[in-house]
XYZ file of C-alpha atoms in Angstrom:
583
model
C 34.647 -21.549 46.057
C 37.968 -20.646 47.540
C 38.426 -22.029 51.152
C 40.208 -18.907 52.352
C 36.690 -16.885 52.096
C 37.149 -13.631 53.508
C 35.592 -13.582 56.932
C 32.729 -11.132 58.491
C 33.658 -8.952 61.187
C 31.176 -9.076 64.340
C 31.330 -6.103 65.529
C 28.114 -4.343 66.079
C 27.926 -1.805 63.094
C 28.612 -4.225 60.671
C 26.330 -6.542 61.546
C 23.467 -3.683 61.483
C 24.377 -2.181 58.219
C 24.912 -5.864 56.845
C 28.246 -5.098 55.007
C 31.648 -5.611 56.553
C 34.067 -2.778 57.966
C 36.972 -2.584 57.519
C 39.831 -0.105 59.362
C 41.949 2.293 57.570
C 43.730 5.173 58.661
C 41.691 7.855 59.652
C 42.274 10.502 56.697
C 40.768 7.740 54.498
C 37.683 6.934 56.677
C 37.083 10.816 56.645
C 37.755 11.783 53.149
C 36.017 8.329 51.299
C 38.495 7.472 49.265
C 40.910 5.004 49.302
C 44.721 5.252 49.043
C 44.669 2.157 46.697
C 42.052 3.789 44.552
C 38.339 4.207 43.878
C 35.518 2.156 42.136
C 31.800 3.212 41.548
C 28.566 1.834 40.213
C 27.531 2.731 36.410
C 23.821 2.302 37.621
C 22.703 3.040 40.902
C 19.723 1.073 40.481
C 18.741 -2.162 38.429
C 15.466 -3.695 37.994
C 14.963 -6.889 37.024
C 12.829 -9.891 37.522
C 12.362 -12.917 39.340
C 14.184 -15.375 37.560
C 16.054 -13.064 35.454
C 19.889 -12.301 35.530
C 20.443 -8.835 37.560
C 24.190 -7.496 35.982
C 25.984 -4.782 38.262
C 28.586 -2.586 36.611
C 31.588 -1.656 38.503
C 33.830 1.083 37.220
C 37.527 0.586 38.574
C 39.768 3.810 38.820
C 43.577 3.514 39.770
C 42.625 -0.156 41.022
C 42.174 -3.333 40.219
C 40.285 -5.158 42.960
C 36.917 -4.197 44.834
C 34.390 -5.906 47.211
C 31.200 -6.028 46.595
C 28.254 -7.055 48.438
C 24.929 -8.306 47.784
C 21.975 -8.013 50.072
C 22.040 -8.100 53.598
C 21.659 -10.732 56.761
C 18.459 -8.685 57.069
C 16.736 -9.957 53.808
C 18.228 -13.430 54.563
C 20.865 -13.012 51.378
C 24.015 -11.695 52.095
C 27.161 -12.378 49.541
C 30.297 -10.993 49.436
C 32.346 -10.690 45.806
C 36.344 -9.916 45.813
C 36.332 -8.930 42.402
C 39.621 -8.514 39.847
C 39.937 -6.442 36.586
C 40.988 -3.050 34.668
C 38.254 -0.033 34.179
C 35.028 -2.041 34.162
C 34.030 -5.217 35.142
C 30.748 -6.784 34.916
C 29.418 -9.378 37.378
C 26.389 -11.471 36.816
C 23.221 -12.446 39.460
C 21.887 -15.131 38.056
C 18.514 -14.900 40.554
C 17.496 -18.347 39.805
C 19.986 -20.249 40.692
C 20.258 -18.253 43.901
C 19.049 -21.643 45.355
C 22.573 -22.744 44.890
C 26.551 -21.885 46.115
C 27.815 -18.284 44.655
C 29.649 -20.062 42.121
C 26.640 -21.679 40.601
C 24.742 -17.718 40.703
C 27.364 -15.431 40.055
C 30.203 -14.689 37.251
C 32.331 -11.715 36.168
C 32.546 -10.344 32.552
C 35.521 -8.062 31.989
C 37.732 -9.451 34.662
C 37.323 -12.230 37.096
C 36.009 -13.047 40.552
C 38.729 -13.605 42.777
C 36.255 -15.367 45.826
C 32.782 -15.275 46.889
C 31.480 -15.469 50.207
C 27.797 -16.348 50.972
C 27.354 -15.038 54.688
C 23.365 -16.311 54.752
C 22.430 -19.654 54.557
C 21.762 -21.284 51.601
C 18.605 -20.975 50.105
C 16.166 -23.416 49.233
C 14.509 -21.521 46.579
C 15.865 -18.584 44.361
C 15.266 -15.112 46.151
C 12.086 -13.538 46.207
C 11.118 -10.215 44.549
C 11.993 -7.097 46.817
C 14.910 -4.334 47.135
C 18.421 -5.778 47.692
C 21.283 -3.458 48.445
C 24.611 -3.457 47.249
C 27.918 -1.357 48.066
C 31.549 -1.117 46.347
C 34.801 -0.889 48.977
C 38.223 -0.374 47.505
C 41.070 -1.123 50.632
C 38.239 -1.219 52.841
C 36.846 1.677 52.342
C 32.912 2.132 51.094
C 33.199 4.067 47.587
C 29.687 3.291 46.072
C 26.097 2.092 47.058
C 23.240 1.182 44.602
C 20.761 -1.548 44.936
C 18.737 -4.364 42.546
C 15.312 -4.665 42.385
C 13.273 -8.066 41.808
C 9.943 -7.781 40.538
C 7.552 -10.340 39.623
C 7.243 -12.320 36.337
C 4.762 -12.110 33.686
C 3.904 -13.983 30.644
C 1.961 -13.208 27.657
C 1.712 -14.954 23.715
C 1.093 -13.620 20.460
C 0.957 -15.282 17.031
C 2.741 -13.560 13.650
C 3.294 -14.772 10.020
C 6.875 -14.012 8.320
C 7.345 -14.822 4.446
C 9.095 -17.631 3.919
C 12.327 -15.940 2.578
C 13.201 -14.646 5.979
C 16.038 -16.607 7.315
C 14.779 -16.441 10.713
C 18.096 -18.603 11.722
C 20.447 -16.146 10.789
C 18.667 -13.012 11.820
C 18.003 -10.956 15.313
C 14.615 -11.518 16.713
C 14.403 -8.039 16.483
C 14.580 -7.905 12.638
C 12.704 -11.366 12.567
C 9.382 -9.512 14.205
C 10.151 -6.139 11.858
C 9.661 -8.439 8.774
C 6.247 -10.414 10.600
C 3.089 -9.482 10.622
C 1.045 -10.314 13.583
C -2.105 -12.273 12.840
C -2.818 -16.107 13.664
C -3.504 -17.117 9.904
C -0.392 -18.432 8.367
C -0.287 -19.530 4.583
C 1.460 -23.271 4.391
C 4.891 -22.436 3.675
C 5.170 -18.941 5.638
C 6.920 -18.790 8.894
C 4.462 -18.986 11.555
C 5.978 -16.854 14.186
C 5.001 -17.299 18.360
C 6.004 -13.962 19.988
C 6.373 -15.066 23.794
C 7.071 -11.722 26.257
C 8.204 -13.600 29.242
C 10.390 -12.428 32.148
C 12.084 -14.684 34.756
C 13.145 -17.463 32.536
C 16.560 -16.000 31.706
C 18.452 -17.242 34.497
C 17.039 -20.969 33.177
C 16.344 -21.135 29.631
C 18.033 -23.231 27.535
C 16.560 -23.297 23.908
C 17.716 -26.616 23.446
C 15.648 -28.200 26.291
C 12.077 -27.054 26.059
C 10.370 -30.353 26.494
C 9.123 -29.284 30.060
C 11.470 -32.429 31.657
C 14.218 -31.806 34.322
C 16.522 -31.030 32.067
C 14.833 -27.808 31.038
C 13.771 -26.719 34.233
C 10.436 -27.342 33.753
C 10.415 -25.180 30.387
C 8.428 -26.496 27.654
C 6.910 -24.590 24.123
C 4.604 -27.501 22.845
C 2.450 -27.639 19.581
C -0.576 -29.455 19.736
C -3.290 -29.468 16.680
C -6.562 -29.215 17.715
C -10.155 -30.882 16.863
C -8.479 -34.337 15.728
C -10.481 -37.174 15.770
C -12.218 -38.595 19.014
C -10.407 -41.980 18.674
C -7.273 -40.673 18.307
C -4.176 -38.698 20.665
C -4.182 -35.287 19.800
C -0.905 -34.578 17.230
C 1.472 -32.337 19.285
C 5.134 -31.914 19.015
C 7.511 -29.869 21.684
C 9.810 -26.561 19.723
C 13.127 -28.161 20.492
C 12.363 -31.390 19.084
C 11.406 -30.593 15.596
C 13.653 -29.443 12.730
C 11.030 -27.050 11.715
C 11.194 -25.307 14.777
C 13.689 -22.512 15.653
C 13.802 -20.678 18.907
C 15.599 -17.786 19.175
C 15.511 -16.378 22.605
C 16.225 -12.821 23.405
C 16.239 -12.708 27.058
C 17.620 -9.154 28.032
C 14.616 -8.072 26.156
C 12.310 -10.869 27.822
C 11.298 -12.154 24.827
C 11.461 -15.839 23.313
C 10.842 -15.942 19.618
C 9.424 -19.290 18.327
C 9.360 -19.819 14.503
C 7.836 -22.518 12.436
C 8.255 -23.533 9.251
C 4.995 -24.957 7.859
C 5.976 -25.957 4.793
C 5.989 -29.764 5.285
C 2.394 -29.610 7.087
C 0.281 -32.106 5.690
C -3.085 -30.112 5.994
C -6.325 -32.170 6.620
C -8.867 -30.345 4.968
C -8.932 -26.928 4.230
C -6.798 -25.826 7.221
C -5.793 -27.172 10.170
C -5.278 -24.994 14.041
C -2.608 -25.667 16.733
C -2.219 -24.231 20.038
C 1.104 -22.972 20.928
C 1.898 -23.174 24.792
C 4.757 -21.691 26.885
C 4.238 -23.517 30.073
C 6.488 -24.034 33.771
C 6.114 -27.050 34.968
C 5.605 -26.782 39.320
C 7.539 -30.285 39.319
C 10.934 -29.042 37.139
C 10.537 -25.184 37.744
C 12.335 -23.599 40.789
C 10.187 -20.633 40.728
C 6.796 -22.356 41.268
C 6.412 -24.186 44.535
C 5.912 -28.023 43.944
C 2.720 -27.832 45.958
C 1.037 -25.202 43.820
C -2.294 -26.429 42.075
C -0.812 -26.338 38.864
C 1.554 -25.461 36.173
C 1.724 -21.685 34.770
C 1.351 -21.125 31.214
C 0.409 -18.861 28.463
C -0.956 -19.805 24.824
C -1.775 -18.123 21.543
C -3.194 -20.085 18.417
C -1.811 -20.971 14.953
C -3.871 -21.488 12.045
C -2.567 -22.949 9.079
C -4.180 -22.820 5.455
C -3.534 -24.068 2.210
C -1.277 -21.232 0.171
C -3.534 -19.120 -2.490
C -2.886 -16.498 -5.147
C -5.582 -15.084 -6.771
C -5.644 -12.150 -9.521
C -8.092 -10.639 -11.429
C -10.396 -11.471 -8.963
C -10.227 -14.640 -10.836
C -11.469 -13.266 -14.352
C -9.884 -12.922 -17.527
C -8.304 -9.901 -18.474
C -8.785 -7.464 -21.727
C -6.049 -5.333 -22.524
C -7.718 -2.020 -24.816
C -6.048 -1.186 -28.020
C -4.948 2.053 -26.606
C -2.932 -0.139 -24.159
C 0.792 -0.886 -24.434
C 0.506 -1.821 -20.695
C -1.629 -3.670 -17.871
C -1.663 -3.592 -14.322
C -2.450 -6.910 -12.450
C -4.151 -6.775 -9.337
C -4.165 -9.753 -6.948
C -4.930 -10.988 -4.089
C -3.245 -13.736 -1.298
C -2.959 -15.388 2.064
C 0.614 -15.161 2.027
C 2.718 -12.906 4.472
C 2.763 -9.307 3.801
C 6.141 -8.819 2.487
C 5.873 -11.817 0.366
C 7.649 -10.781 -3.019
C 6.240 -12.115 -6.009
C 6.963 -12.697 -9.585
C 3.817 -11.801 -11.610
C 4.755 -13.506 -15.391
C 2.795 -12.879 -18.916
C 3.578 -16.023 -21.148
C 3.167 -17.347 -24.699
C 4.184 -19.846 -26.562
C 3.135 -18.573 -30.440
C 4.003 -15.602 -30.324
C 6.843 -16.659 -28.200
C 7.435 -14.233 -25.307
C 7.891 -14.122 -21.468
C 7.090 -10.843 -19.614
C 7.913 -10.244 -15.964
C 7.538 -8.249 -12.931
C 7.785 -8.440 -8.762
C 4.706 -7.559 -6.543
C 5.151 -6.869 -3.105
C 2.143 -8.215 -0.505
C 0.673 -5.460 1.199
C -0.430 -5.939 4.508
C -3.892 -6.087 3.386
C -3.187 -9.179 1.288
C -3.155 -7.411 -1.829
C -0.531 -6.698 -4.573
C 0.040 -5.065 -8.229
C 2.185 -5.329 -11.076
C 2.409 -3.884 -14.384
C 3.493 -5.600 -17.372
C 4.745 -3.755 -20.961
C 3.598 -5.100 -24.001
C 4.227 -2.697 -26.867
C 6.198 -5.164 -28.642
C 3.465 -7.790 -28.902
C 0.825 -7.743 -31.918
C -2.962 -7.227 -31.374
C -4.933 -9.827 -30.881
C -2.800 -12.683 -29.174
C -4.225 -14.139 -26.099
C -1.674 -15.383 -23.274
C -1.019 -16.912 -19.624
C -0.800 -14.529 -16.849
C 0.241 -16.008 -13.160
C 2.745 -15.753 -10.161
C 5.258 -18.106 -10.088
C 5.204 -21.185 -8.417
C 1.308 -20.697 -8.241
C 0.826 -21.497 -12.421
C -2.471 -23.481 -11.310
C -4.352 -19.648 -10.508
C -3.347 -18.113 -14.121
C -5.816 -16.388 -16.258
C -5.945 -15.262 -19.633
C -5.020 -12.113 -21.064
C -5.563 -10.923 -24.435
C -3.992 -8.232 -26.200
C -7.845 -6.699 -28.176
C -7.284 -5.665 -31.927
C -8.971 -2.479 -33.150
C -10.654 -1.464 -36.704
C -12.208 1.598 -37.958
C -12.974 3.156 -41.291
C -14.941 6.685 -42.005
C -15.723 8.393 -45.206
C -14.979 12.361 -45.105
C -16.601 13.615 -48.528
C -15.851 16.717 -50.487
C -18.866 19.413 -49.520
C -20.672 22.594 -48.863
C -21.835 23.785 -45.472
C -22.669 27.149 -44.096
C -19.829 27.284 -41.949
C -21.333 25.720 -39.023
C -21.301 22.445 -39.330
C -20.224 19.178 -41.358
C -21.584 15.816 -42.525
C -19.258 12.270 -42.326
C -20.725 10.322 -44.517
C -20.013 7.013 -42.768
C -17.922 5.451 -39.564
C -17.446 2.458 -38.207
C -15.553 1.971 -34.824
C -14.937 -1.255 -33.358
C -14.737 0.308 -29.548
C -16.689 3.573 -29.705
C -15.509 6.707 -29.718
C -15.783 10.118 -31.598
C -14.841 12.109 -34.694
C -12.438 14.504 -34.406
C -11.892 17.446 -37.599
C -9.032 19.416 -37.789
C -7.615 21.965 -40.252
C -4.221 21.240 -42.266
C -2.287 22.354 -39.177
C -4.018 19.870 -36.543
C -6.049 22.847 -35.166
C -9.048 21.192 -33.506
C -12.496 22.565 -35.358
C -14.880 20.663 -33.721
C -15.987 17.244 -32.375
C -19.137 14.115 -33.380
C -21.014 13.324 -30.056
C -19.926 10.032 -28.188
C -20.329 7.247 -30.847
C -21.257 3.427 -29.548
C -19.220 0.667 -31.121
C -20.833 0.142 -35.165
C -21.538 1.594 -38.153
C -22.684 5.042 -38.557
C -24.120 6.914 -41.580
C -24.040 11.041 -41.739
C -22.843 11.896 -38.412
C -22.685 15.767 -37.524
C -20.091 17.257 -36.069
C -20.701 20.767 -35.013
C -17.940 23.669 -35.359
C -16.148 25.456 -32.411
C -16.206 28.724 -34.724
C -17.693 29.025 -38.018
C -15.776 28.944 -41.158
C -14.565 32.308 -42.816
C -13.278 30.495 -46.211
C -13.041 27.328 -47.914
C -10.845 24.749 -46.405
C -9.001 21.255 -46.729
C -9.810 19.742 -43.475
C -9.328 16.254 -41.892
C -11.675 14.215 -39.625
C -10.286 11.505 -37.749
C -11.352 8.008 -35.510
C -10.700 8.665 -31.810
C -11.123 6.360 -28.862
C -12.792 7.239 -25.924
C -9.737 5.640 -23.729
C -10.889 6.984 -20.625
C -14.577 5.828 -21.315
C -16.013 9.808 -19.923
C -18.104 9.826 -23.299
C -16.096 13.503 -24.524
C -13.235 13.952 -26.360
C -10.037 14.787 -24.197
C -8.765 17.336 -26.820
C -5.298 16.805 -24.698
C -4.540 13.980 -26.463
C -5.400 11.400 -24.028
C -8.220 9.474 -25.967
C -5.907 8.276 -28.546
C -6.448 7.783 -32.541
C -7.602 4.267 -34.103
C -4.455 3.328 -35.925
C -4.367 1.123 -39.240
C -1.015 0.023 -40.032
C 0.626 2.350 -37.714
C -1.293 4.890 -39.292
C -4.002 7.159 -37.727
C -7.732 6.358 -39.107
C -8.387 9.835 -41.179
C -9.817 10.882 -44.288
C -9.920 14.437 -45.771
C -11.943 16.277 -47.931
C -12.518 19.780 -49.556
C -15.107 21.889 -47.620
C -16.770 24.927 -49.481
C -18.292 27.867 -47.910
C -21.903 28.661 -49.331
C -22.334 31.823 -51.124
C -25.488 34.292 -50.813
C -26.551 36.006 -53.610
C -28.861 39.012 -53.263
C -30.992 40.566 -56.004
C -32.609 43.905 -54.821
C -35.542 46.148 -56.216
C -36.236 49.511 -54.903
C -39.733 49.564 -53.165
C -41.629 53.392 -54.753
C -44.529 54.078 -53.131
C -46.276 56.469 -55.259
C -49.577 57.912 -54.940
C -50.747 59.837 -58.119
C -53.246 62.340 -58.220
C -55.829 61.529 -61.544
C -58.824 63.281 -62.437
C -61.584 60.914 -63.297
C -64.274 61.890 -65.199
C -67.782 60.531 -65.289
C -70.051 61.594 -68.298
C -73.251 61.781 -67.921
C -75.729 62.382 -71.225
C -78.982 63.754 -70.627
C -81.140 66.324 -72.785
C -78.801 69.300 -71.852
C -75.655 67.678 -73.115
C -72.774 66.246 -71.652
C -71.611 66.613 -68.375
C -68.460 66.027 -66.690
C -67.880 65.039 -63.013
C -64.307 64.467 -61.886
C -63.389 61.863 -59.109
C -61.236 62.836 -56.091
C -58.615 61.523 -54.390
C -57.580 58.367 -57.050
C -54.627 56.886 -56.533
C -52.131 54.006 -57.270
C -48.920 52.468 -55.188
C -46.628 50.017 -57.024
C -44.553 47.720 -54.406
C -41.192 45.916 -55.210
C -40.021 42.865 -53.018
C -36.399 41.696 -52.389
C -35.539 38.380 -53.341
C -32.357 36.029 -52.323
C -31.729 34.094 -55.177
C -28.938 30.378 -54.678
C -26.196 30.994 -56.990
C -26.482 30.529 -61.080
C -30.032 30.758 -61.068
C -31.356 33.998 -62.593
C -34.858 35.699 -61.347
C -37.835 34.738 -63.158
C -40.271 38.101 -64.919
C -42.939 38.691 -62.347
C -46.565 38.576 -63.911
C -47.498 41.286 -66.044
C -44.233 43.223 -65.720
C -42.633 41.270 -69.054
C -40.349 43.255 -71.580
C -43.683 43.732 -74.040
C -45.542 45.371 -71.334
C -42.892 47.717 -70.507
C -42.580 48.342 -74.558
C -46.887 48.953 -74.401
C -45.862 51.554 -71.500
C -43.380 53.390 -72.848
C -45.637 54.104 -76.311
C -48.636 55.290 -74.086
C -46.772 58.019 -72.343
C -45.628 58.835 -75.315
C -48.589 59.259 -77.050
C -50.125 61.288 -73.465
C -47.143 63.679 -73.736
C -48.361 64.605 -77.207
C -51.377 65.238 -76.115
C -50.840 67.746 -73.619
């Protein structure tokens, strides 16, 4: 600090308003503004806390120097900056070092301090939370006044999990915790991610020294795995002392990002848990007093597991025959995020099929795999790479069918397949020469089947060529889709079908005219006694003749009905004859 410090007036209105006047003419006095220019504050007000850097803005206008003062004799901190530099300059509080000479505290960004003069004494401690005030003077004369406000510190821990392709080095902590997910269980491997939301610690951080000693000023972030053995020192290791530890402070923000990298953990048993501190130490730390009971500190837990992919819920998988594709569904420990390469493999047929699965932040992922190119029937490896020990097996199910469609004659209504065999189920579909659906066979179980109906939409008008056909029932509903989506059985590329020629019945109809006649006869009765012959007739005879129609199948020709023959129409034809001459 320069030795020719400017000096504090005594008079009495200085000393009350804690700032030092200076004279100028009086036109300057009156009007505020100095002859040799102007400066003003960008914020009126900042508010930081204890332990934290406070920066004040100072906008120069037609001027390159100001004065600027900190506090007041009243609040027992009193500083005054000369301060050098174009348009803005920027000049620095660190609060804790406050315990120290201005040069140690304070420092200019965008120009340079010229001196600093404390006018309190020094403190033995850095300045306690409260309202400081602060003014501007260009040539003397007061041009701005704003004021800094300390609060009080707080500290709070949180535990995330990052995939392990984030390079946490390279990246903003801001970006770092975008890509993290927060949850204590980390997969070995993963980043495991300590979110620390501190304030105060930016005026002494150093992310090199966070063993807790001296040199870190009583900062430590410490590691230490928990339920070890009773006979043995609990394993614990401080963040700035490992390789596998980076610590990327953000300070304005009053945050400290710790992130591990877990991949060399040798795990115990199944997992292991460590406790991950932030902690002052009252014997290092300026902010604690040394007589306090003990040291503040704040602590979230890490737990660290063994890595696992599992898909399929762990069961083999059967691809349909109406599948060219499959989806795999799995499920993992690893960070959301994670990107994985689901693979299909085989060695006879050779082939290698692959696709990337995102982790949801449910631990799940998918991934869906073509394989139209490979035959029916072949079995392969499906895993995620660099986890080949959780595959399962896959296989690619071959189909078969066969139905017999013979030549026939219905009524119009419905049809007969002879026989069909399906190796998945499904149904029958006929169609006329122009794929026009007719009609449809019930659901069919997987087997053989002998004279299976299949029922018309709409009758038949004529005969007809028509084609029934092996369907499968891909979306397993039990009823044809007649949009196409439960596909045909295919042989050899071709669709399972067989056609034959369907014949309308014919009805024949013989009719015979029903004649109800009633004739009137005169009977006579002849009675012989010893007067002669007498003759009595009988009224009211009569005879009906009734004629039934018949429906005869065609070819076959009605049979004579009984008594109605061509001789006994010849013996009725010669006895009206012979009545006719009688008359």
């Amino acid at each position: 600090m320069s030795s020719d410090a400017v000096a504090v007036r005594s008079d009495a209105a200085a000393a009350r308003a804690g700032v030092t006047a200076v004279r100028s003419d009086a036109a300057a006095v009156r009007s505020g503004v100095s002859q040799a220019g102007s400066a003003s504050f960008a914020d009126r007000q900042v508010v930081e806390q204890r332990g934290d850097v406070v920066t004040i803005t100072v906008n120069h206008r037609n001027t390159q120097r100001s004065t600027v003062y900190l506090g007041s004799k009243d609040v027992g901190f009193f500083v005054e900056v000369h301060l050098r530099g174009s348009n803005r300059v920027k000049l620095h509080l660190n609060t804790y070092r406050t315990d120290g000479s201005p040069g140690e505290f304070l420092r200019a960004e965008g120009g340079s301090i010229v001196n600093a003069t404390m006018h309190t004494d020094r403190l033995s401690h850095p300045i306690y939370t409260g309202v400081y005030l602060v003014n501007v003077s260009v040539g003397g004369v007061e041009q701005d006044l704003g004021e800094f406000v300390l609060q009080d510190r707080s500290m709070a821990a949180s535990s995330y999990v990052a995939p392990s392709a984030v390079d946490v080095a390279d990246e903003e902590v801001a970006t770092v915790l975008k890509r993290a997910t927060e949850r204590e269980r980390v997969a070995r491997g993963d980043w495991a991610v300590v979110r620390f939301d501190a304030s105060g610690l930016e005026g002494a951080f150093d992310p090199d020294h966070l063993h807790g000693g001296a040199s870190a000023e009583g900062i430590a972030v410490e590691f230490v795995k928990q339920e070890t053995n009773a006979n043995q020192a609990a394993e614990s290791f401080y963040a700035s002392e490992s390789s596998d530890v980076v610590v990327k402070p953000s300070l304005d923000d009053d945050q400290v990002v710790v992130a591990w990298d877990t991949d060399d953990v040798d795990l115990d048993g199944r997992r292991d848990e460590y406790e991950v501190t932030l902690r002052l130490d009252r014997e290092y730390n300026a902010l604690l007093d040394a007589d306090d009971d003990e040291d503040e500190s704040v602590s979230t837990r890490v737990v660290v597991a063994a890595d696992r992919v599992t898909l399929n819920n762990g069961h083999d998988i059967d691809i349909p025959p109406w599948e060219s594709q499959f989806t795999v569904t799995g499920s993992t420990n690893l960070a959301p995020g994670t990107s994985l390469s689901v693979r299909a493999r085989s060695t006879s047929p050779a082939f290698l099929k692959q696709q990337s699965a995102t982790v949801g932040t449910d631990g799940t992922f998918e991934a869906t795999l073509d394989v139209s190119d490979v035959e029916r029937g072949v079995s392969f490896s499906v895993f995620a790479l660099h986890h080949e020990a959780d595959d399962v097996e896959a296989t690619l199910e071959a189909s078969s069918a066969a139905l017999v469609f013979d030549n026939q004659t219905t009524d119009g209504t419905t049809l007969l397949v002879d026989s069909v065999s399906l190796s998945h189920g499904g149904h029958v579909v006929v169609r006329t020469s122009d794929g026009t659906v007719l009609g449809t066979s019930g659901y069919l179980d997987a087997g053989d089947h002998d004279d299976v109906p299949v029922a018309l939409a709409s009758a038949l008008s004529a005969n007809a060529t028509l084609t029934a056909t092996a369907h499968f029932d891909t979306d397993g509903d039990g009823t044809y889709d007649a949009k196409g989506a439960d596909e045909a059985y295919r042989e050899n590329g071709s669709a399972v079908a067989d056609t034959a020629n369907v014949t309308l019945q014919r009805t024949t109809t013989t009719a015979t005219t029903t004649t109800n006649t009633t004739t009137a006869t005169t009977a006579t009765t002849t009675v012989t006694g010893s007067g002669g012959a007498t003759t009595t007739p009988a009224a009211n005879a009569s005879t009906t003749q009734s004629t039934v129609r018949t429906t005869l199948p065609p070819g076959v020709e009605p049979l004579p009905q009984p008594g109605f023959g061509p001789g006994m129409a010849l013996v009725a034809v010669l006895a009206a004859a012979a009545l006719a001459a009688r008359r």
